[in-house]
Amino acid sequence: MDAPNASAQRALWLRRTQGIAVSLSLLMLLAFVYTAVRRLRYPFELDRMESAMMTSVWRLAHGQPLYGKPSLEWAPFLYAPLFFYASLAMSKITGLGYVALRSVSLLSALGTAAVLYLHIRRETANTVAAISAVGIYASLYSVALGWYDIGRVDSLSVFLFVLAVYCMRFAPPPIAAIVWVLAFQTKQGFLPIGLLAFVVEWRRPRRMVLNMAIYAALAWLSIVWLQRTSGGWYSYYVFGTVKQLGISRHYAVLYLPYDLLQPLPIALLLCAMALMVRPIRWSSQRGFFYVWFTLLITGSIWFARAHEGSYVNTILPAYVWLVLVAGIAIARLAPLDAQSPLPGLLWLMVIAQISMHLYRPIEFDPSPSMLATREHFLDIVRGVPGDIWLTSHSYDAILAGKPLHAEMDALDAVLEKDPQVAAEVREAIAGKHFTAILLDHEPETYSPAWLFNGPPFTSGYRQEAIAPMNFVNTVGDQPSLAFLPCDIPATAAQSLLMPQTFARQGQCPSGAQ
């Protein structure tokens, strides 16, 4: 083969591998959108905490405060408020329901993809690398267990985070400060990150200190305003209850090999290759920007991940940052790839990284049987007389016309801290106030330990049933165990909970009935 033909073949192969990488990236983005849209109007929670998020927005829509004195009736999650108000605004368009929260998350995830593309395209002028990075980000939907479109604070906070980074690089610092405050008021873990972000200006100390002061002043003003409008309860939840979380050595040790390296091995390899063959000048403003943010983001997320209660959503900002850096690395390697003896190898590596996380949208779609079972269960709850405590599904109680009660994921953070709330809960259980208490898990798994694993609960309630969700493949945790007061005769209890869908499992302690 002569030289011109060989050159043409190399160019053709390079274009084809690039085309496959771009096509696969767009396919993954479309797969995410398709999956998210299919899940958008599912009328029940996709995640165990989505119900309380929905209840928070429901309270705002009905003129009730988000933050207030904790009680058995209501205790909010320890999150900043922006997501809830954004969802409230969205509900004016979509109607009040999970669709409003999931729409905010879906649009936020698409916004994150757009900012990734714009950042890499502006930094490198390489469109294919920017699209490839979007594809890698979209492919991590399965790694994130479908978290991108769940009606929780995370997708909005990640979008505001990556937008703040973009503004740090390409916009006036005061604009970045405003966006950092918005990210903080979506998820408070971004408060110190926003301040430390301005260290990138260390060569200009006055500018650095000024921008830090602007950010600190804006953050302080937002805190003061929310404190006043919440009657002082904002800081109790957003800052006070976080101290209850302990350190998990397991998560701390596995952060690098399991959370980062396992899902992004090729992307991180591309970053290392780019550093070796086209090293950046660490002392340059651009070089220090990416080095500092890599240390800041991965270190901050490691610290958050090392706490008990952290989950895959904690890692999302680190994923987005590493994808952004990988996109820049791809662009830096692209010219060398075109001249190498194996042109297209770079794009084959990109294709391999995206292909690692191919998934079928149906894997994240609630099944028709799940929907039917949840609707049937809601009918059962609606038909049971008296008060029922759905300990992890407060919005189900609202839909069933039952009194609202706090969810355990929020209540457990204040029970040890507030003796009055603990006494209120004990009194309600001891007085057998509830016709039924429904748990998602075994009683001994709940915190504090005395709540469902000791008196007065164990002496006053018996496990009478396994709810039908125990027998259906579910999305997220579902109400599975039903406990009824011991003074209700077994025959009455079976009738109460419709025996065709519940099976008797336990009995009261001797002499308790």
JSON list of C-alpha atoms in Angstrom, two decimals, residues 135-335:
[
{"chain": "A", "resi": 135, "resn": "GLY", "atom": "CA", "xyz": [-21.22, 10.36, 27.18]},
{"chain": "A", "resi": 136, "resn": "ILE", "atom": "CA", "xyz": [-19.06, 9.19, 30.07]},
{"chain": "A", "resi": 137, "resn": "TYR", "atom": "CA", "xyz": [-21.16, 11.27, 32.47]},
{"chain": "A", "resi": 138, "resn": "ALA", "atom": "CA", "xyz": [-24.41, 9.86, 31.06]},
{"chain": "A", "resi": 139, "resn": "SER", "atom": "CA", "xyz": [-23.05, 6.30, 31.29]},
{"chain": "A", "resi": 140, "resn": "LEU", "atom": "CA", "xyz": [-22.50, 6.72, 35.03]},
{"chain": "A", "resi": 141, "resn": "TYR", "atom": "CA", "xyz": [-26.28, 6.79, 35.50]},
{"chain": "A", "resi": 142, "resn": "SER", "atom": "CA", "xyz": [-26.17, 3.06, 36.20]},
{"chain": "A", "resi": 143, "resn": "VAL", "atom": "CA", "xyz": [-23.20, 3.44, 38.56]},
{"chain": "A", "resi": 144, "resn": "ALA", "atom": "CA", "xyz": [-25.15, 6.14, 40.41]},
{"chain": "A", "resi": 145, "resn": "LEU", "atom": "CA", "xyz": [-28.07, 3.68, 40.70]},
{"chain": "A", "resi": 146, "resn": "GLY", "atom": "CA", "xyz": [-30.37, 5.96, 38.74]},
{"chain": "A", "resi": 147, "resn": "TRP", "atom": "CA", "xyz": [-29.78, 8.89, 41.06]},
{"chain": "A", "resi": 148, "resn": "TYR", "atom": "CA", "xyz": [-29.66, 11.61, 38.36]},
{"chain": "A", "resi": 149, "resn": "ASP", "atom": "CA", "xyz": [-33.45, 11.93, 38.09]},
{"chain": "A", "resi": 150, "resn": "ILE", "atom": "CA", "xyz": [-34.54, 11.04, 41.62]},
{"chain": "A", "resi": 151, "resn": "GLY", "atom": "CA", "xyz": [-36.48, 13.80, 43.36]},
{"chain": "A", "resi": 152, "resn": "ARG", "atom": "CA", "xyz": [-33.76, 14.72, 45.82]},
{"chain": "A", "resi": 153, "resn": "VAL", "atom": "CA", "xyz": [-31.36, 17.62, 46.29]},
{"chain": "A", "resi": 154, "resn": "ASP", "atom": "CA", "xyz": [-28.32, 15.99, 44.69]},
{"chain": "A", "resi": 155, "resn": "SER", "atom": "CA", "xyz": [-28.73, 16.64, 40.96]},
{"chain": "A", "resi": 156, "resn": "LEU", "atom": "CA", "xyz": [-29.52, 20.31, 41.50]},
{"chain": "A", "resi": 157, "resn": "SER", "atom": "CA", "xyz": [-26.55, 20.72, 43.85]},
{"chain": "A", "resi": 158, "resn": "VAL", "atom": "CA", "xyz": [-24.22, 19.00, 41.36]},
{"chain": "A", "resi": 159, "resn": "PHE", "atom": "CA", "xyz": [-25.45, 21.23, 38.54]},
{"chain": "A", "resi": 160, "resn": "LEU", "atom": "CA", "xyz": [-24.83, 24.37, 40.61]},
{"chain": "A", "resi": 161, "resn": "PHE", "atom": "CA", "xyz": [-21.42, 23.00, 41.63]},
{"chain": "A", "resi": 162, "resn": "VAL", "atom": "CA", "xyz": [-20.25, 22.40, 38.07]},
{"chain": "A", "resi": 163, "resn": "LEU", "atom": "CA", "xyz": [-21.73, 25.76, 37.01]},
{"chain": "A", "resi": 164, "resn": "ALA", "atom": "CA", "xyz": [-19.80, 27.46, 39.83]},
{"chain": "A", "resi": 165, "resn": "VAL", "atom": "CA", "xyz": [-16.59, 25.81, 38.62]},
{"chain": "A", "resi": 166, "resn": "TYR", "atom": "CA", "xyz": [-17.32, 27.02, 35.08]},
{"chain": "A", "resi": 167, "resn": "CYS", "atom": "CA", "xyz": [-17.84, 30.54, 36.41]},
{"chain": "A", "resi": 168, "resn": "MET", "atom": "CA", "xyz": [-14.60, 30.31, 38.40]},
{"chain": "A", "resi": 169, "resn": "ARG", "atom": "CA", "xyz": [-12.78, 29.59, 35.16]},
{"chain": "A", "resi": 170, "resn": "PHE", "atom": "CA", "xyz": [-14.56, 31.81, 32.65]},
{"chain": "A", "resi": 171, "resn": "ALA", "atom": "CA", "xyz": [-16.72, 34.41, 34.45]},
{"chain": "A", "resi": 172, "resn": "PRO", "atom": "CA", "xyz": [-16.13, 37.25, 36.92]},
{"chain": "A", "resi": 173, "resn": "PRO", "atom": "CA", "xyz": [-15.49, 35.89, 40.45]},
{"chain": "A", "resi": 174, "resn": "PRO", "atom": "CA", "xyz": [-18.54, 37.63, 42.01]},
{"chain": "A", "resi": 175, "resn": "ILE", "atom": "CA", "xyz": [-20.77, 35.63, 39.63]},
{"chain": "A", "resi": 176, "resn": "ALA", "atom": "CA", "xyz": [-19.04, 32.45, 40.78]},
{"chain": "A", "resi": 177, "resn": "ALA", "atom": "CA", "xyz": [-19.58, 33.50, 44.41]},
{"chain": "A", "resi": 178, "resn": "ILE", "atom": "CA", "xyz": [-23.32, 33.81, 43.84]},
{"chain": "A", "resi": 179, "resn": "VAL", "atom": "CA", "xyz": [-23.50, 30.36, 42.23]},
{"chain": "A", "resi": 180, "resn": "TRP", "atom": "CA", "xyz": [-21.46, 28.84, 45.06]},
{"chain": "A", "resi": 181, "resn": "VAL", "atom": "CA", "xyz": [-23.97, 30.25, 47.56]},
{"chain": "A", "resi": 182, "resn": "LEU", "atom": "CA", "xyz": [-26.82, 28.69, 45.57]},
{"chain": "A", "resi": 183, "resn": "ALA", "atom": "CA", "xyz": [-24.98, 25.35, 45.61]},
{"chain": "A", "resi": 184, "resn": "PHE", "atom": "CA", "xyz": [-24.49, 25.67, 49.37]},
{"chain": "A", "resi": 185, "resn": "GLN", "atom": "CA", "xyz": [-28.16, 26.50, 49.91]},
{"chain": "A", "resi": 186, "resn": "THR", "atom": "CA", "xyz": [-29.02, 23.33, 48.02]},
{"chain": "A", "resi": 187, "resn": "LYS", "atom": "CA", "xyz": [-26.62, 21.05, 49.89]},
{"chain": "A", "resi": 188, "resn": "GLN", "atom": "CA", "xyz": [-24.70, 22.57, 52.75]},
{"chain": "A", "resi": 189, "resn": "GLY", "atom": "CA", "xyz": [-21.58, 20.49, 52.19]},
{"chain": "A", "resi": 190, "resn": "PHE", "atom": "CA", "xyz": [-20.59, 22.98, 49.49]},
{"chain": "A", "resi": 191, "resn": "LEU", "atom": "CA", "xyz": [-20.20, 25.80, 52.03]},
{"chain": "A", "resi": 192, "resn": "PRO", "atom": "CA", "xyz": [-16.46, 25.24, 52.74]},
{"chain": "A", "resi": 193, "resn": "ILE", "atom": "CA", "xyz": [-15.77, 24.15, 49.16]},
{"chain": "A", "resi": 194, "resn": "GLY", "atom": "CA", "xyz": [-17.08, 27.47, 47.86]},
{"chain": "A", "resi": 195, "resn": "LEU", "atom": "CA", "xyz": [-14.75, 29.38, 50.16]},
{"chain": "A", "resi": 196, "resn": "LEU", "atom": "CA", "xyz": [-11.66, 27.28, 49.41]},
{"chain": "A", "resi": 197, "resn": "ALA", "atom": "CA", "xyz": [-12.36, 27.45, 45.67]},
{"chain": "A", "resi": 198, "resn": "PHE", "atom": "CA", "xyz": [-11.02, 31.01, 45.59]},
{"chain": "A", "resi": 199, "resn": "VAL", "atom": "CA", "xyz": [-7.57, 29.78, 46.62]},
{"chain": "A", "resi": 200, "resn": "VAL", "atom": "CA", "xyz": [-6.98, 29.48, 42.86]},
{"chain": "A", "resi": 201, "resn": "GLU", "atom": "CA", "xyz": [-6.34, 33.24, 43.00]},
{"chain": "A", "resi": 202, "resn": "TRP", "atom": "CA", "xyz": [-3.47, 32.84, 45.49]},
{"chain": "A", "resi": 203, "resn": "ARG", "atom": "CA", "xyz": [-1.03, 34.67, 43.21]},
{"chain": "A", "resi": 204, "resn": "ARG", "atom": "CA", "xyz": [-3.19, 37.76, 43.64]},
{"chain": "A", "resi": 205, "resn": "PRO", "atom": "CA", "xyz": [-3.79, 37.79, 47.40]},
{"chain": "A", "resi": 206, "resn": "ARG", "atom": "CA", "xyz": [-5.94, 40.91, 47.48]},
{"chain": "A", "resi": 207, "resn": "ARG", "atom": "CA", "xyz": [-8.22, 39.56, 44.76]},
{"chain": "A", "resi": 208, "resn": "MET", "atom": "CA", "xyz": [-8.39, 36.18, 46.52]},
{"chain": "A", "resi": 209, "resn": "VAL", "atom": "CA", "xyz": [-9.30, 37.70, 49.90]},
{"chain": "A", "resi": 210, "resn": "LEU", "atom": "CA", "xyz": [-11.84, 40.05, 48.30]},
{"chain": "A", "resi": 211, "resn": "ASN", "atom": "CA", "xyz": [-13.61, 37.24, 46.49]},
{"chain": "A", "resi": 212, "resn": "MET", "atom": "CA", "xyz": [-13.59, 35.08, 49.60]},
{"chain": "A", "resi": 213, "resn": "ALA", "atom": "CA", "xyz": [-15.10, 38.00, 51.52]},
{"chain": "A", "resi": 214, "resn": "ILE", "atom": "CA", "xyz": [-17.82, 38.44, 48.88]},
{"chain": "A", "resi": 215, "resn": "TYR", "atom": "CA", "xyz": [-18.70, 34.77, 49.05]},
{"chain": "A", "resi": 216, "resn": "ALA", "atom": "CA", "xyz": [-18.63, 34.70, 52.85]},
{"chain": "A", "resi": 217, "resn": "ALA", "atom": "CA", "xyz": [-20.81, 37.82, 53.04]},
{"chain": "A", "resi": 218, "resn": "LEU", "atom": "CA", "xyz": [-23.38, 36.41, 50.61]},
{"chain": "A", "resi": 219, "resn": "ALA", "atom": "CA", "xyz": [-23.45, 33.07, 52.41]},
{"chain": "A", "resi": 220, "resn": "TRP", "atom": "CA", "xyz": [-23.80, 34.81, 55.80]},
{"chain": "A", "resi": 221, "resn": "LEU", "atom": "CA", "xyz": [-26.65, 37.01, 54.54]},
{"chain": "A", "resi": 222, "resn": "SER", "atom": "CA", "xyz": [-28.50, 33.96, 53.19]},
{"chain": "A", "resi": 223, "resn": "ILE", "atom": "CA", "xyz": [-28.06, 32.17, 56.52]},
{"chain": "A", "resi": 224, "resn": "VAL", "atom": "CA", "xyz": [-29.27, 35.17, 58.53]},
{"chain": "A", "resi": 225, "resn": "TRP", "atom": "CA", "xyz": [-32.32, 35.60, 56.30]},
{"chain": "A", "resi": 226, "resn": "LEU", "atom": "CA", "xyz": [-33.25, 31.90, 56.53]},
{"chain": "A", "resi": 227, "resn": "GLN", "atom": "CA", "xyz": [-32.70, 31.92, 60.27]},
{"chain": "A", "resi": 228, "resn": "ARG", "atom": "CA", "xyz": [-35.12, 34.78, 60.68]},
{"chain": "A", "resi": 229, "resn": "THR", "atom": "CA", "xyz": [-37.76, 33.43, 58.32]},
{"chain": "A", "resi": 230, "resn": "SER", "atom": "CA", "xyz": [-37.64, 29.98, 59.99]},
{"chain": "A", "resi": 231, "resn": "GLY", "atom": "CA", "xyz": [-37.84, 31.27, 63.54]},
{"chain": "A", "resi": 232, "resn": "GLY", "atom": "CA", "xyz": [-34.28, 30.12, 64.19]},
{"chain": "A", "resi": 233, "resn": "TRP", "atom": "CA", "xyz": [-34.82, 26.49, 63.15]},
{"chain": "A", "resi": 234, "resn": "TYR", "atom": "CA", "xyz": [-32.86, 26.62, 59.86]},
{"chain": "A", "resi": 235, "resn": "SER", "atom": "CA", "xyz": [-29.45, 26.21, 61.52]},
{"chain": "A", "resi": 236, "resn": "TYR", "atom": "CA", "xyz": [-30.79, 23.51, 63.89]},
{"chain": "A", "resi": 237, "resn": "TYR", "atom": "CA", "xyz": [-31.30, 21.17, 60.93]},
{"chain": "A", "resi": 238, "resn": "VAL", "atom": "CA", "xyz": [-28.80, 22.37, 58.34]},
{"chain": "A", "resi": 239, "resn": "PHE", "atom": "CA", "xyz": [-25.85, 22.53, 60.74]},
{"chain": "A", "resi": 240, "resn": "GLY", "atom": "CA", "xyz": [-26.87, 21.10, 64.13]},
{"chain": "A", "resi": 241, "resn": "THR", "atom": "CA", "xyz": [-27.92, 17.55, 63.27]},
{"chain": "A", "resi": 242, "resn": "VAL", "atom": "CA", "xyz": [-24.92, 16.91, 60.98]},
{"chain": "A", "resi": 243, "resn": "LYS", "atom": "CA", "xyz": [-22.75, 16.55, 64.09]},
{"chain": "A", "resi": 244, "resn": "GLN", "atom": "CA", "xyz": [-24.61, 13.32, 64.90]},
{"chain": "A", "resi": 245, "resn": "LEU", "atom": "CA", "xyz": [-22.99, 11.47, 61.97]},
{"chain": "A", "resi": 246, "resn": "GLY", "atom": "CA", "xyz": [-20.05, 9.24, 62.89]},
{"chain": "A", "resi": 247, "resn": "ILE", "atom": "CA", "xyz": [-16.97, 8.24, 60.88]},
{"chain": "A", "resi": 248, "resn": "SER", "atom": "CA", "xyz": [-17.02, 5.07, 58.76]},
{"chain": "A", "resi": 249, "resn": "ARG", "atom": "CA", "xyz": [-13.56, 3.61, 58.22]},
{"chain": "A", "resi": 250, "resn": "HIS", "atom": "CA", "xyz": [-15.00, 1.20, 55.67]},
{"chain": "A", "resi": 251, "resn": "TYR", "atom": "CA", "xyz": [-16.17, 3.97, 53.34]},
{"chain": "A", "resi": 252, "resn": "ALA", "atom": "CA", "xyz": [-13.03, 6.01, 53.96]},
{"chain": "A", "resi": 253, "resn": "VAL", "atom": "CA", "xyz": [-10.72, 3.18, 52.89]},
{"chain": "A", "resi": 254, "resn": "LEU", "atom": "CA", "xyz": [-12.75, 2.10, 49.86]},
{"chain": "A", "resi": 255, "resn": "TYR", "atom": "CA", "xyz": [-13.32, 5.61, 48.47]},
{"chain": "A", "resi": 256, "resn": "LEU", "atom": "CA", "xyz": [-10.38, 5.62, 46.06]},
{"chain": "A", "resi": 257, "resn": "PRO", "atom": "CA", "xyz": [-10.32, 1.99, 44.84]},
{"chain": "A", "resi": 258, "resn": "TYR", "atom": "CA", "xyz": [-14.05, 1.26, 44.89]},
{"chain": "A", "resi": 259, "resn": "ASP", "atom": "CA", "xyz": [-15.87, 4.58, 44.47]},
{"chain": "A", "resi": 260, "resn": "LEU", "atom": "CA", "xyz": [-13.53, 6.23, 41.95]},
{"chain": "A", "resi": 261, "resn": "LEU", "atom": "CA", "xyz": [-11.18, 3.74, 40.32]},
{"chain": "A", "resi": 262, "resn": "GLN", "atom": "CA", "xyz": [-13.63, 0.91, 39.76]},
{"chain": "A", "resi": 263, "resn": "PRO", "atom": "CA", "xyz": [-16.22, 2.87, 37.73]},
{"chain": "A", "resi": 264, "resn": "LEU", "atom": "CA", "xyz": [-13.73, 5.16, 35.91]},
{"chain": "A", "resi": 265, "resn": "PRO", "atom": "CA", "xyz": [-10.56, 3.11, 35.30]},
{"chain": "A", "resi": 266, "resn": "ILE", "atom": "CA", "xyz": [-10.03, 4.11, 31.67]},
{"chain": "A", "resi": 267, "resn": "ALA", "atom": "CA", "xyz": [-10.99, 7.74, 32.23]},
{"chain": "A", "resi": 268, "resn": "LEU", "atom": "CA", "xyz": [-8.43, 8.00, 35.05]},
{"chain": "A", "resi": 269, "resn": "LEU", "atom": "CA", "xyz": [-5.86, 6.20, 32.89]},
{"chain": "A", "resi": 270, "resn": "LEU", "atom": "CA", "xyz": [-6.41, 8.80, 30.16]},
{"chain": "A", "resi": 271, "resn": "CYS", "atom": "CA", "xyz": [-5.84, 11.55, 32.73]},
{"chain": "A", "resi": 272, "resn": "ALA", "atom": "CA", "xyz": [-2.56, 9.92, 33.77]},
{"chain": "A", "resi": 273, "resn": "MET", "atom": "CA", "xyz": [-1.47, 9.48, 30.14]},
{"chain": "A", "resi": 274, "resn": "ALA", "atom": "CA", "xyz": [-2.19, 13.13, 29.39]},
{"chain": "A", "resi": 275, "resn": "LEU", "atom": "CA", "xyz": [-0.09, 14.19, 32.39]},
{"chain": "A", "resi": 276, "resn": "MET", "atom": "CA", "xyz": [2.81, 12.02, 31.23]},
{"chain": "A", "resi": 277, "resn": "VAL", "atom": "CA", "xyz": [2.93, 12.78, 27.51]},
{"chain": "A", "resi": 278, "resn": "ARG", "atom": "CA", "xyz": [1.64, 16.35, 27.62]},
{"chain": "A", "resi": 279, "resn": "PRO", "atom": "CA", "xyz": [2.41, 17.59, 31.13]},
{"chain": "A", "resi": 280, "resn": "ILE", "atom": "CA", "xyz": [0.82, 20.80, 32.27]},
{"chain": "A", "resi": 281, "resn": "ARG", "atom": "CA", "xyz": [2.69, 23.63, 33.92]},
{"chain": "A", "resi": 282, "resn": "TRP", "atom": "CA", "xyz": [1.71, 23.33, 37.55]},
{"chain": "A", "resi": 283, "resn": "SER", "atom": "CA", "xyz": [2.83, 26.88, 38.17]},
{"chain": "A", "resi": 284, "resn": "SER", "atom": "CA", "xyz": [0.56, 28.36, 35.51]},
{"chain": "A", "resi": 285, "resn": "GLN", "atom": "CA", "xyz": [-2.82, 29.77, 36.49]},
{"chain": "A", "resi": 286, "resn": "ARG", "atom": "CA", "xyz": [-4.60, 27.24, 34.30]},
{"chain": "A", "resi": 287, "resn": "GLY", "atom": "CA", "xyz": [-2.53, 24.32, 35.60]},
{"chain": "A", "resi": 288, "resn": "PHE", "atom": "CA", "xyz": [-3.01, 25.27, 39.24]},
{"chain": "A", "resi": 289, "resn": "PHE", "atom": "CA", "xyz": [-6.76, 25.70, 38.67]},
{"chain": "A", "resi": 290, "resn": "TYR", "atom": "CA", "xyz": [-7.20, 22.04, 37.71]},
{"chain": "A", "resi": 291, "resn": "VAL", "atom": "CA", "xyz": [-4.71, 20.69, 40.23]},
{"chain": "A", "resi": 292, "resn": "TRP", "atom": "CA", "xyz": [-6.30, 22.62, 43.09]},
{"chain": "A", "resi": 293, "resn": "PHE", "atom": "CA", "xyz": [-9.86, 21.68, 42.21]},
{"chain": "A", "resi": 294, "resn": "THR", "atom": "CA", "xyz": [-8.89, 18.03, 41.80]},
{"chain": "A", "resi": 295, "resn": "LEU", "atom": "CA", "xyz": [-7.43, 18.02, 45.30]},
{"chain": "A", "resi": 296, "resn": "LEU", "atom": "CA", "xyz": [-10.28, 20.09, 46.74]},
{"chain": "A", "resi": 297, "resn": "ILE", "atom": "CA", "xyz": [-13.15, 18.09, 45.24]},
{"chain": "A", "resi": 298, "resn": "THR", "atom": "CA", "xyz": [-11.77, 14.58, 45.66]},
{"chain": "A", "resi": 299, "resn": "GLY", "atom": "CA", "xyz": [-10.59, 15.42, 49.19]},
{"chain": "A", "resi": 300, "resn": "SER", "atom": "CA", "xyz": [-13.88, 17.04, 50.23]},
{"chain": "A", "resi": 301, "resn": "ILE", "atom": "CA", "xyz": [-15.95, 14.18, 48.85]},
{"chain": "A", "resi": 302, "resn": "TRP", "atom": "CA", "xyz": [-13.67, 11.68, 50.58]},
{"chain": "A", "resi": 303, "resn": "PHE", "atom": "CA", "xyz": [-14.34, 13.45, 53.88]},
{"chain": "A", "resi": 304, "resn": "ALA", "atom": "CA", "xyz": [-18.10, 13.38, 53.28]},
{"chain": "A", "resi": 305, "resn": "ARG", "atom": "CA", "xyz": [-18.00, 9.76, 52.10]},
{"chain": "A", "resi": 306, "resn": "ALA", "atom": "CA", "xyz": [-16.12, 8.74, 55.25]},
{"chain": "A", "resi": 307, "resn": "HIS", "atom": "CA", "xyz": [-19.18, 9.54, 57.38]},
{"chain": "A", "resi": 308, "resn": "GLU", "atom": "CA", "xyz": [-21.88, 7.06, 58.30]},
{"chain": "A", "resi": 309, "resn": "GLY", "atom": "CA", "xyz": [-25.02, 7.40, 56.23]},
{"chain": "A", "resi": 310, "resn": "SER", "atom": "CA", "xyz": [-23.18, 8.41, 53.07]},
{"chain": "A", "resi": 311, "resn": "TYR", "atom": "CA", "xyz": [-24.25, 6.74, 49.86]},
{"chain": "A", "resi": 312, "resn": "VAL", "atom": "CA", "xyz": [-23.53, 6.86, 46.15]},
{"chain": "A", "resi": 313, "resn": "ASN", "atom": "CA", "xyz": [-25.11, 10.32, 45.87]},
{"chain": "A", "resi": 314, "resn": "THR", "atom": "CA", "xyz": [-22.27, 11.66, 48.01]},
{"chain": "A", "resi": 315, "resn": "ILE", "atom": "CA", "xyz": [-19.79, 10.79, 45.26]},
{"chain": "A", "resi": 316, "resn": "LEU", "atom": "CA", "xyz": [-21.63, 12.49, 42.38]},
{"chain": "A", "resi": 317, "resn": "PRO", "atom": "CA", "xyz": [-19.62, 15.77, 42.47]},
{"chain": "A", "resi": 318, "resn": "ALA", "atom": "CA", "xyz": [-16.38, 13.78, 42.32]},
{"chain": "A", "resi": 319, "resn": "TYR", "atom": "CA", "xyz": [-17.68, 11.83, 39.32]},
{"chain": "A", "resi": 320, "resn": "VAL", "atom": "CA", "xyz": [-18.59, 15.01, 37.48]},
{"chain": "A", "resi": 321, "resn": "TRP", "atom": "CA", "xyz": [-15.25, 16.63, 38.22]},
{"chain": "A", "resi": 322, "resn": "LEU", "atom": "CA", "xyz": [-13.25, 13.59, 37.11]},
{"chain": "A", "resi": 323, "resn": "VAL", "atom": "CA", "xyz": [-15.31, 13.38, 33.92]},
{"chain": "A", "resi": 324, "resn": "LEU", "atom": "CA", "xyz": [-14.55, 17.04, 33.22]},
{"chain": "A", "resi": 325, "resn": "VAL", "atom": "CA", "xyz": [-10.81, 16.45, 33.73]},
{"chain": "A", "resi": 326, "resn": "ALA", "atom": "CA", "xyz": [-10.99, 13.32, 31.58]},
{"chain": "A", "resi": 327, "resn": "GLY", "atom": "CA", "xyz": [-12.62, 15.31, 28.79]},
{"chain": "A", "resi": 328, "resn": "ILE", "atom": "CA", "xyz": [-9.75, 17.81, 28.87]},
{"chain": "A", "resi": 329, "resn": "ALA", "atom": "CA", "xyz": [-7.27, 14.91, 28.91]},
{"chain": "A", "resi": 330, "resn": "ILE", "atom": "CA", "xyz": [-8.93, 13.39, 25.83]},
{"chain": "A", "resi": 331, "resn": "ALA", "atom": "CA", "xyz": [-8.59, 16.70, 24.00]},
{"chain": "A", "resi": 332, "resn": "ARG", "atom": "CA", "xyz": [-4.90, 16.95, 24.95]},
{"chain": "A", "resi": 333, "resn": "LEU", "atom": "CA", "xyz": [-4.22, 13.40, 23.74]},
{"chain": "A", "resi": 334, "resn": "ALA", "atom": "CA", "xyz": [-6.19, 13.72, 20.49]},
{"chain": "A", "resi": 335, "resn": "PRO", "atom": "CA", "xyz": [-3.38, 15.34, 18.39]}
]
